[in-house]
PDB file of C-alpha atoms and ligand atoms in Angstrom:
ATOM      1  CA  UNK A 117       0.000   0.000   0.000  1.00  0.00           C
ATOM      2  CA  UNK A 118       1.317   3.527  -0.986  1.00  0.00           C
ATOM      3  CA  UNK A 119       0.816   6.022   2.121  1.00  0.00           C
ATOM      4  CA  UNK A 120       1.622   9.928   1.237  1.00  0.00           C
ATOM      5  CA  UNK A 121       0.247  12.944   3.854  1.00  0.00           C
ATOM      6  CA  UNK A 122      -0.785  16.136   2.871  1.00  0.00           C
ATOM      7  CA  UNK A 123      -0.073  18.576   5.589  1.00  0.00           C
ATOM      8  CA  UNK A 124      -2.073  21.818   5.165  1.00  0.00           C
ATOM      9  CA  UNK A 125      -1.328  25.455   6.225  1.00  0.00           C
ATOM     10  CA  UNK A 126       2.144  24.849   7.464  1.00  0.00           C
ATOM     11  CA  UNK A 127       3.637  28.356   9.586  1.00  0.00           C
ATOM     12  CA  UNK A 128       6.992  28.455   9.648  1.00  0.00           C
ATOM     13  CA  UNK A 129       7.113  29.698  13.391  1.00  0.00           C
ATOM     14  CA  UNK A 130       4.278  28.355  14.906  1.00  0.00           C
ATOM     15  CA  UNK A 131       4.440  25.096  13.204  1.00  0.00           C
ATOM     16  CA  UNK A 132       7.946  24.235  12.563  1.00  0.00           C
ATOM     17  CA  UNK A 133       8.583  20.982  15.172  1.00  0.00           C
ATOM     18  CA  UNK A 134       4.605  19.997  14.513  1.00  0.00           C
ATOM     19  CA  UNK A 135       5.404  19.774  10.929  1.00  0.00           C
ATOM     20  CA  UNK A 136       8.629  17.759  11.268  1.00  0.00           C
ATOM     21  CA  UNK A 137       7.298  15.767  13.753  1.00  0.00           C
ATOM     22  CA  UNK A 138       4.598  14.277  11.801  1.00  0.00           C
ATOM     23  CA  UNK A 139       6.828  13.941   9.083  1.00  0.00           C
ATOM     24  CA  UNK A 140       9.267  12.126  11.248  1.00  0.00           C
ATOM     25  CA  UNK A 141       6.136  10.026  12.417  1.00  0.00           C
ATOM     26  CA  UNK A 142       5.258   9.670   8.433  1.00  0.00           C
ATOM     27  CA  UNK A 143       8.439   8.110   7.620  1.00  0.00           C
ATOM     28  CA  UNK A 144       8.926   5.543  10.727  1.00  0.00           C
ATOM     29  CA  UNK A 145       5.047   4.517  10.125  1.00  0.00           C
ATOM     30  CA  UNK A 146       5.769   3.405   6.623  1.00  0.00           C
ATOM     31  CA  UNK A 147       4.555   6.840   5.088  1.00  0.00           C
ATOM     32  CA  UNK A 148       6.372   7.298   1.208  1.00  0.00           C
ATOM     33  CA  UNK A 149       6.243  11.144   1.399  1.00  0.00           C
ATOM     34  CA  UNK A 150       4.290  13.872   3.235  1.00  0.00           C
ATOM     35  CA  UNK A 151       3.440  17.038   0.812  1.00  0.00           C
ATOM     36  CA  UNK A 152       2.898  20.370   2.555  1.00  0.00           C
ATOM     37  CA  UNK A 153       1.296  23.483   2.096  1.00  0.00           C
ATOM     38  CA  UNK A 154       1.127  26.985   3.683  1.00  0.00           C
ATOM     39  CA  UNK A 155       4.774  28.602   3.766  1.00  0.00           C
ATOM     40  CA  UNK A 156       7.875  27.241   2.008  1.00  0.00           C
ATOM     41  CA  UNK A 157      10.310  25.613   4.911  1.00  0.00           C
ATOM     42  CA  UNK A 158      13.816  24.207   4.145  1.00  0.00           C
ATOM     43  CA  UNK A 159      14.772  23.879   7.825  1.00  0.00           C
ATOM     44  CA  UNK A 160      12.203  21.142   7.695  1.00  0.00           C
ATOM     45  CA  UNK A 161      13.295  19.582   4.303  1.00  0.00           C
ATOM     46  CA  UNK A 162      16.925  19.874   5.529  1.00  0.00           C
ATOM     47  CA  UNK A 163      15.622  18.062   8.512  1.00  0.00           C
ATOM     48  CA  UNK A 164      13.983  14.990   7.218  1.00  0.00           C
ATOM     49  CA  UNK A 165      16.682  14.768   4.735  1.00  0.00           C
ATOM     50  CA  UNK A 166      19.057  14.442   7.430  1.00  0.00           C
ATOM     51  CA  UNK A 167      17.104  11.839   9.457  1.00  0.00           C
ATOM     52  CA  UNK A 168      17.319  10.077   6.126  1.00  0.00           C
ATOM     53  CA  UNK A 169      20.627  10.228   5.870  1.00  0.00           C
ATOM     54  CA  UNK A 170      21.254   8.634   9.285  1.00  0.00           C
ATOM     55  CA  UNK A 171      18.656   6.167   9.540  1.00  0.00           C
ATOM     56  CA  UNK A 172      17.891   5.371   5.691  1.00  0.00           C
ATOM     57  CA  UNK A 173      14.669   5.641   3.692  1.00  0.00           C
ATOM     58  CA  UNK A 174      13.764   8.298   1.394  1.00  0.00           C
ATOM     59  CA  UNK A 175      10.618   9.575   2.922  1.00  0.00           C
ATOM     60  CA  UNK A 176      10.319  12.598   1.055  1.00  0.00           C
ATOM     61  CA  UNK A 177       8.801  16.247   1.914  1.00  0.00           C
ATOM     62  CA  UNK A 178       7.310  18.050  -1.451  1.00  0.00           C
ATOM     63  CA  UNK A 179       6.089  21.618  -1.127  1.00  0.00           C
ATOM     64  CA  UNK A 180       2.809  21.870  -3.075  1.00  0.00           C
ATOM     65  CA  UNK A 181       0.987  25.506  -4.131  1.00  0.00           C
ATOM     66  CA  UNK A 182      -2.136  23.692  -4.678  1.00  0.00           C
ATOM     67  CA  UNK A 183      -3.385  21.061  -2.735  1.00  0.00           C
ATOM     68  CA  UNK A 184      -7.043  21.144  -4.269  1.00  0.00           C
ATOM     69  CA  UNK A 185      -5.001  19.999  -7.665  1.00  0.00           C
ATOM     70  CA  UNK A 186      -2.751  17.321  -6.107  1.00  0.00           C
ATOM     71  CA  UNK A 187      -6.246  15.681  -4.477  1.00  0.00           C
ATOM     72  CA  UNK A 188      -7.457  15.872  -7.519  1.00  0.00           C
ATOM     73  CA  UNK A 189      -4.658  14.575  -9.214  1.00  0.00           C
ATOM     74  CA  UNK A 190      -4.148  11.724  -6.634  1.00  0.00           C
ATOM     75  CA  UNK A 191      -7.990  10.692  -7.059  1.00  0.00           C
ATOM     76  CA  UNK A 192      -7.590  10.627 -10.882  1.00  0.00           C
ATOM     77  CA  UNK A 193      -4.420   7.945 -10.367  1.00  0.00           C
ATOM     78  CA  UNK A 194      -6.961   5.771  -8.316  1.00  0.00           C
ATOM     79  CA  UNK A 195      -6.161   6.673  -4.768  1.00  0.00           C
ATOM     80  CA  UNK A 196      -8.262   7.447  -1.923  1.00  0.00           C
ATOM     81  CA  UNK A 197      -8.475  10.657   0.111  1.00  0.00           C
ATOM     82  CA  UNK A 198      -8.941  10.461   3.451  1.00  0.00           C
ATOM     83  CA  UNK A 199      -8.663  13.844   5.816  1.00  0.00           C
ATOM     84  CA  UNK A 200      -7.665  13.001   9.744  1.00  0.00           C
ATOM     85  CA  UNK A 201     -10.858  15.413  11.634  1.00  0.00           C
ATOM     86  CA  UNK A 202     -12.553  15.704  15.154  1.00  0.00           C
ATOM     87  CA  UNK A 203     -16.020  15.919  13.038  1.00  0.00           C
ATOM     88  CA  UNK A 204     -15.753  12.250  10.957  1.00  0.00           C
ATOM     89  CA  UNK A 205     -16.624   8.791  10.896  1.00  0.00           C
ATOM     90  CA  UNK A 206     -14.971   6.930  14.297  1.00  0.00           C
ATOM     91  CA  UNK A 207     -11.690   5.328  12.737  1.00  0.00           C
ATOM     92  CA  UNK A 208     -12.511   2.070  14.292  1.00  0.00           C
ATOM     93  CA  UNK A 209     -15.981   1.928  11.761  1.00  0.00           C
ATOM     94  CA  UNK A 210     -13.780   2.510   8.833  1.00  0.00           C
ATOM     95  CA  UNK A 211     -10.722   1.435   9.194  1.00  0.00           C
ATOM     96  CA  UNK A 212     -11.273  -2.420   7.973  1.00  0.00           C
ATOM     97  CA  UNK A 213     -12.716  -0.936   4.721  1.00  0.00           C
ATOM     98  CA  UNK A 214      -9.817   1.468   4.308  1.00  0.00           C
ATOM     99  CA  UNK A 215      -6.817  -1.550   4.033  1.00  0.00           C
ATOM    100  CA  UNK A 216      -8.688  -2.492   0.599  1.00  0.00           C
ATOM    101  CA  UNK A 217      -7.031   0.436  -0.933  1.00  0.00           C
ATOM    102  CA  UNK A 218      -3.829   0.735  -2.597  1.00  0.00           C
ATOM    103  CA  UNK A 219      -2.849   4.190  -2.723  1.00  0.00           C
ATOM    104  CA  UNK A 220      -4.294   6.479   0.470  1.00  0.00           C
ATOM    105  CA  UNK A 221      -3.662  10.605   1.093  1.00  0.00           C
ATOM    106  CA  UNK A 222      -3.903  11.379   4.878  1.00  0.00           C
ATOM    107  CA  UNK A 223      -4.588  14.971   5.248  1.00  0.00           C
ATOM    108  CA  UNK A 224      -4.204  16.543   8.353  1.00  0.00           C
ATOM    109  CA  UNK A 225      -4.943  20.392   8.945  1.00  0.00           C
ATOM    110  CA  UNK A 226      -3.216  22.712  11.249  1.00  0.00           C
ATOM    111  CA  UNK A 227      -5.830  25.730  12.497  1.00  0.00           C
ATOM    112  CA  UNK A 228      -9.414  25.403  10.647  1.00  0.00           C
ATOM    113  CA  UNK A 229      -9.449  23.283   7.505  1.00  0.00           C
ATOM    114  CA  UNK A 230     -11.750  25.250   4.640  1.00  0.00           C
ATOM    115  CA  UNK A 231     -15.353  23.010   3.689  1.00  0.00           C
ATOM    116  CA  UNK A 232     -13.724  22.163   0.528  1.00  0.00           C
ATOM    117  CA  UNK A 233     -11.424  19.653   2.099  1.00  0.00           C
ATOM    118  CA  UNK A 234     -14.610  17.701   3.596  1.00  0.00           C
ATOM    119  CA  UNK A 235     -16.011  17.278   0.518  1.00  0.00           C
ATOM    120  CA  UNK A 236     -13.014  16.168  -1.625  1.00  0.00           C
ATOM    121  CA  UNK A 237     -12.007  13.729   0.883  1.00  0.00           C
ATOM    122  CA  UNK A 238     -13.328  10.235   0.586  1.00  0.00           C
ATOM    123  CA  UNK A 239     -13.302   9.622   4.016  1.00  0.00           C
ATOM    124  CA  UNK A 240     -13.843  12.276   6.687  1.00  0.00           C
ATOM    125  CA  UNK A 241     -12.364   9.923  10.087  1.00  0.00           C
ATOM    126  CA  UNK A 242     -11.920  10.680  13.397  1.00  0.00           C
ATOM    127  CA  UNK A 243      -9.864   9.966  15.948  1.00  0.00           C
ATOM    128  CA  UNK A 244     -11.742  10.079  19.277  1.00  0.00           C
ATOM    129  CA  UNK A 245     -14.477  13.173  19.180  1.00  0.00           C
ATOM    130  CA  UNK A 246     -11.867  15.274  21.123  1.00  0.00           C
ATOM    131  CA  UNK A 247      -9.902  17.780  19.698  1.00  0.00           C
ATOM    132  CA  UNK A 248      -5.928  17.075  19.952  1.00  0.00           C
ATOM    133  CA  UNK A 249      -3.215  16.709  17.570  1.00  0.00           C
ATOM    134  CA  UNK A 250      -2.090  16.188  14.216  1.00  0.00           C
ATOM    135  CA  UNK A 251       0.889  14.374  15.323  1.00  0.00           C
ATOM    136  CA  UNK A 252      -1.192  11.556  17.472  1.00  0.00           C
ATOM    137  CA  UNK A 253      -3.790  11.375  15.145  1.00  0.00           C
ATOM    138  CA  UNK A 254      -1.540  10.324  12.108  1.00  0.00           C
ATOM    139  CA  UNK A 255       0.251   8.361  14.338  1.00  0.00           C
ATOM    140  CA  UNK A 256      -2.379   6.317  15.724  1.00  0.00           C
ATOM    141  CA  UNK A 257      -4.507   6.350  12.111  1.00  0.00           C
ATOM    142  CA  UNK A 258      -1.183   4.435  10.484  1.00  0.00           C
ATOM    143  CA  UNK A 259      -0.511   1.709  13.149  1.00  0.00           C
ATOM    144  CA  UNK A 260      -4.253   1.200  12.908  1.00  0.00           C
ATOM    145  CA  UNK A 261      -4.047   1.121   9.275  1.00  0.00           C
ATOM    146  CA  UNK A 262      -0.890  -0.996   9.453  1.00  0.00           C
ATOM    147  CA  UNK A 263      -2.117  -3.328  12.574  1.00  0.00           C
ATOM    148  CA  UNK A 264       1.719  -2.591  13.642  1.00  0.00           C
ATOM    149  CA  UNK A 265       3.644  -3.576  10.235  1.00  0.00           C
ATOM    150  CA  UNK A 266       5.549  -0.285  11.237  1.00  0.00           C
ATOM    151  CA  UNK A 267       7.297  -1.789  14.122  1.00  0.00           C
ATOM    152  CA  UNK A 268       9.066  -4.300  12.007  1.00  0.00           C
ATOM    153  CA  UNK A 269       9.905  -1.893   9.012  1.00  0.00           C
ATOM    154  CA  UNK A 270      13.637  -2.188   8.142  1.00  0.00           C
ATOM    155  CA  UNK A 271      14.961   1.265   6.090  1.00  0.00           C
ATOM    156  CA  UNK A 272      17.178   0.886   3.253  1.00  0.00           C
ATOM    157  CA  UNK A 273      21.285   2.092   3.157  1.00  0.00           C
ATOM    158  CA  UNK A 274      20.977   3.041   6.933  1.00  0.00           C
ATOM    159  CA  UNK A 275      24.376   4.432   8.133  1.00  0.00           C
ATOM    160  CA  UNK A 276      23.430   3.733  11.818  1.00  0.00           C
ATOM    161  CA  UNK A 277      20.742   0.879  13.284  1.00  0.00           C
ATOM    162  CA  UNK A 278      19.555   1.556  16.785  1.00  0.00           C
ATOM    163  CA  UNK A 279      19.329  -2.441  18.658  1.00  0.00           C
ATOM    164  CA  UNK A 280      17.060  -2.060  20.905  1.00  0.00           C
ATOM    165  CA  UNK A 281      17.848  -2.541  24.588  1.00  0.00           C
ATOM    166  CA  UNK A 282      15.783  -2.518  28.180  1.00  0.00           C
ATOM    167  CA  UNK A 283      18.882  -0.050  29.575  1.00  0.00           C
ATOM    168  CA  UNK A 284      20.894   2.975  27.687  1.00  0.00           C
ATOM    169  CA  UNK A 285      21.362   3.479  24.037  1.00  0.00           C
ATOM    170  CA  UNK A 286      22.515   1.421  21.441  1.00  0.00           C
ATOM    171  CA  UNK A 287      23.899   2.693  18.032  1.00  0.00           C
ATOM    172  CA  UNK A 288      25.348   0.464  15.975  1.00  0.00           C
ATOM    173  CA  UNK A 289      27.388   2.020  12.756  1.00  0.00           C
ATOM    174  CA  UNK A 290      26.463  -0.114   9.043  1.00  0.00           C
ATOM    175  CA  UNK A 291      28.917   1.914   6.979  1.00  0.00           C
TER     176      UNK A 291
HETATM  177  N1  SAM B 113     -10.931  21.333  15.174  1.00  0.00           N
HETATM  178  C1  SAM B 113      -9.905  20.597  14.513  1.00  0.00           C
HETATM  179  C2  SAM B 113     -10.407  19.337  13.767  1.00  0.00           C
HETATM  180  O1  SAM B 113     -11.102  19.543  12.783  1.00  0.00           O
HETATM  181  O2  SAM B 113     -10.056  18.185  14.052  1.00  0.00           O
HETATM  182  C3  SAM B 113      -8.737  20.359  15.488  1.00  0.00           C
HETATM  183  C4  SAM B 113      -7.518  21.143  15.020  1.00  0.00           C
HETATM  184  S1  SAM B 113      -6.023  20.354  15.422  1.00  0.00           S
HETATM  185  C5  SAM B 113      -5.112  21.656  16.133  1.00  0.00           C
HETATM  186  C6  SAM B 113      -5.162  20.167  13.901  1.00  0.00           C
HETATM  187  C7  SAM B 113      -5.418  18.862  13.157  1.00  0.00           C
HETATM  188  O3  SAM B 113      -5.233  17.756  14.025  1.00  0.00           O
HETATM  189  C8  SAM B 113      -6.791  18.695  12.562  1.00  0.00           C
HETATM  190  O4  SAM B 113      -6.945  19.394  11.345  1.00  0.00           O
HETATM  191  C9  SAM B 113      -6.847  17.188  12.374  1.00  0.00           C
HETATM  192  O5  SAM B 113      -6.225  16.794  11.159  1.00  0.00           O
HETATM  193  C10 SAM B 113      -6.044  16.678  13.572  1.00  0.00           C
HETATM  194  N2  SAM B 113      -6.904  16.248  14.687  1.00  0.00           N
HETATM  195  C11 SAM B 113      -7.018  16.845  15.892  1.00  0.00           C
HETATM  196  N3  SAM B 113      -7.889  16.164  16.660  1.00  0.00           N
HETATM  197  C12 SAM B 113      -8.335  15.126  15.934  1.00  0.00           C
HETATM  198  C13 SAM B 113      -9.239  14.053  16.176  1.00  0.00           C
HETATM  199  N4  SAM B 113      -9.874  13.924  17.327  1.00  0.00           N
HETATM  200  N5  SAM B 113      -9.461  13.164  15.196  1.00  0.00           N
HETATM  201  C14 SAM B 113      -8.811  13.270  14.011  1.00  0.00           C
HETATM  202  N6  SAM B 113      -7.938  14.254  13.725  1.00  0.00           N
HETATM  203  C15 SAM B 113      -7.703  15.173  14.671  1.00  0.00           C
END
């Protein structure tokens, strides 16, 4: 299945760890790329190309102009749109249906998210009725979508592998 998010309204100040965090949570939960929208950021491209660089993958982070076009461009290739919201269908209703489809856009807002992104989405889903955050929401939409794939994803031409251990850190060097 091919996973991209489309992160909406990005602001450089107020958003700038939000915004790499849920791309960092996009890449370890088997995300291909997240696109964004909003203002222009290299600090957070820089970033995730970094992380890449480290611990493998090529998760990538696209700057888009207009979002509205790459839906409809991603519904024309046959893929699903479904937009992370408070307001939608409980996840757990859905999200048996939703692992039938082969290509899926996650779109997640930042402040409010204009009408026109409930009615080009597929799937309006929610996460609990509570308002909380972007970065929990993706997070706990892909390991529901996944049923925990994630945790056993290995990243290709690593330079460092992190062995997991019940005390202290371990880094282990591939290169
Ligand atoms: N009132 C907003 C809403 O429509 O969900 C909450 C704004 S929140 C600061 C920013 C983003 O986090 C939302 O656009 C949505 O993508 C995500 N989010 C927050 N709470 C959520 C929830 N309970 N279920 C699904 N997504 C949520």
């Amino acid at each position: 299945m091919e996973i991209s998010i489309l992160r909406l309204f990005h602001r450089v100040e107020r958003d700038k760890r939000v915004t790499t965090h849920l791309a960092l949570v996009g890449r370890a939960f088997c995300a291909s790329k997240m696109f964004y929208t909003g203002d222009r950021d290299k600090r957070l491209e820089d970033k995730i190309r970094e992380v890449n660089g480290r611990f493998g993958g090529n998760f990538e982070v696209i700057y888009v102009d207009d979002p509205v076009q790459l839906i409809k461009c991603w519904k024309e290739e046959g893929g699903i749109v479904v937009h992370l919201t408070m307001y939608g269908v409980p996840l757990l209703d859905i999200i048996d249906e939703l692992r039938n489809f082969r290509k899926i856009l996650l779109i997640v807002g930042s402040e409010k998210v204009p009408r026109i992104y409930y009615e080009i989405s597929d799937y309006n889903v929610s996460i609990t009725t509570q308002p909380h955050s972007e970065i929990a929401a993706a997070a706990v939409f892909l390991d529901r979508l996944l049923e925990g794939k994630e945790f056993y994803t290995e990243f290709s031409n690593a330079r460092y592998k992190v062995v997991p251990s019940p005390k202290g850190k371990k880094l282990i060097r591939l290169d």
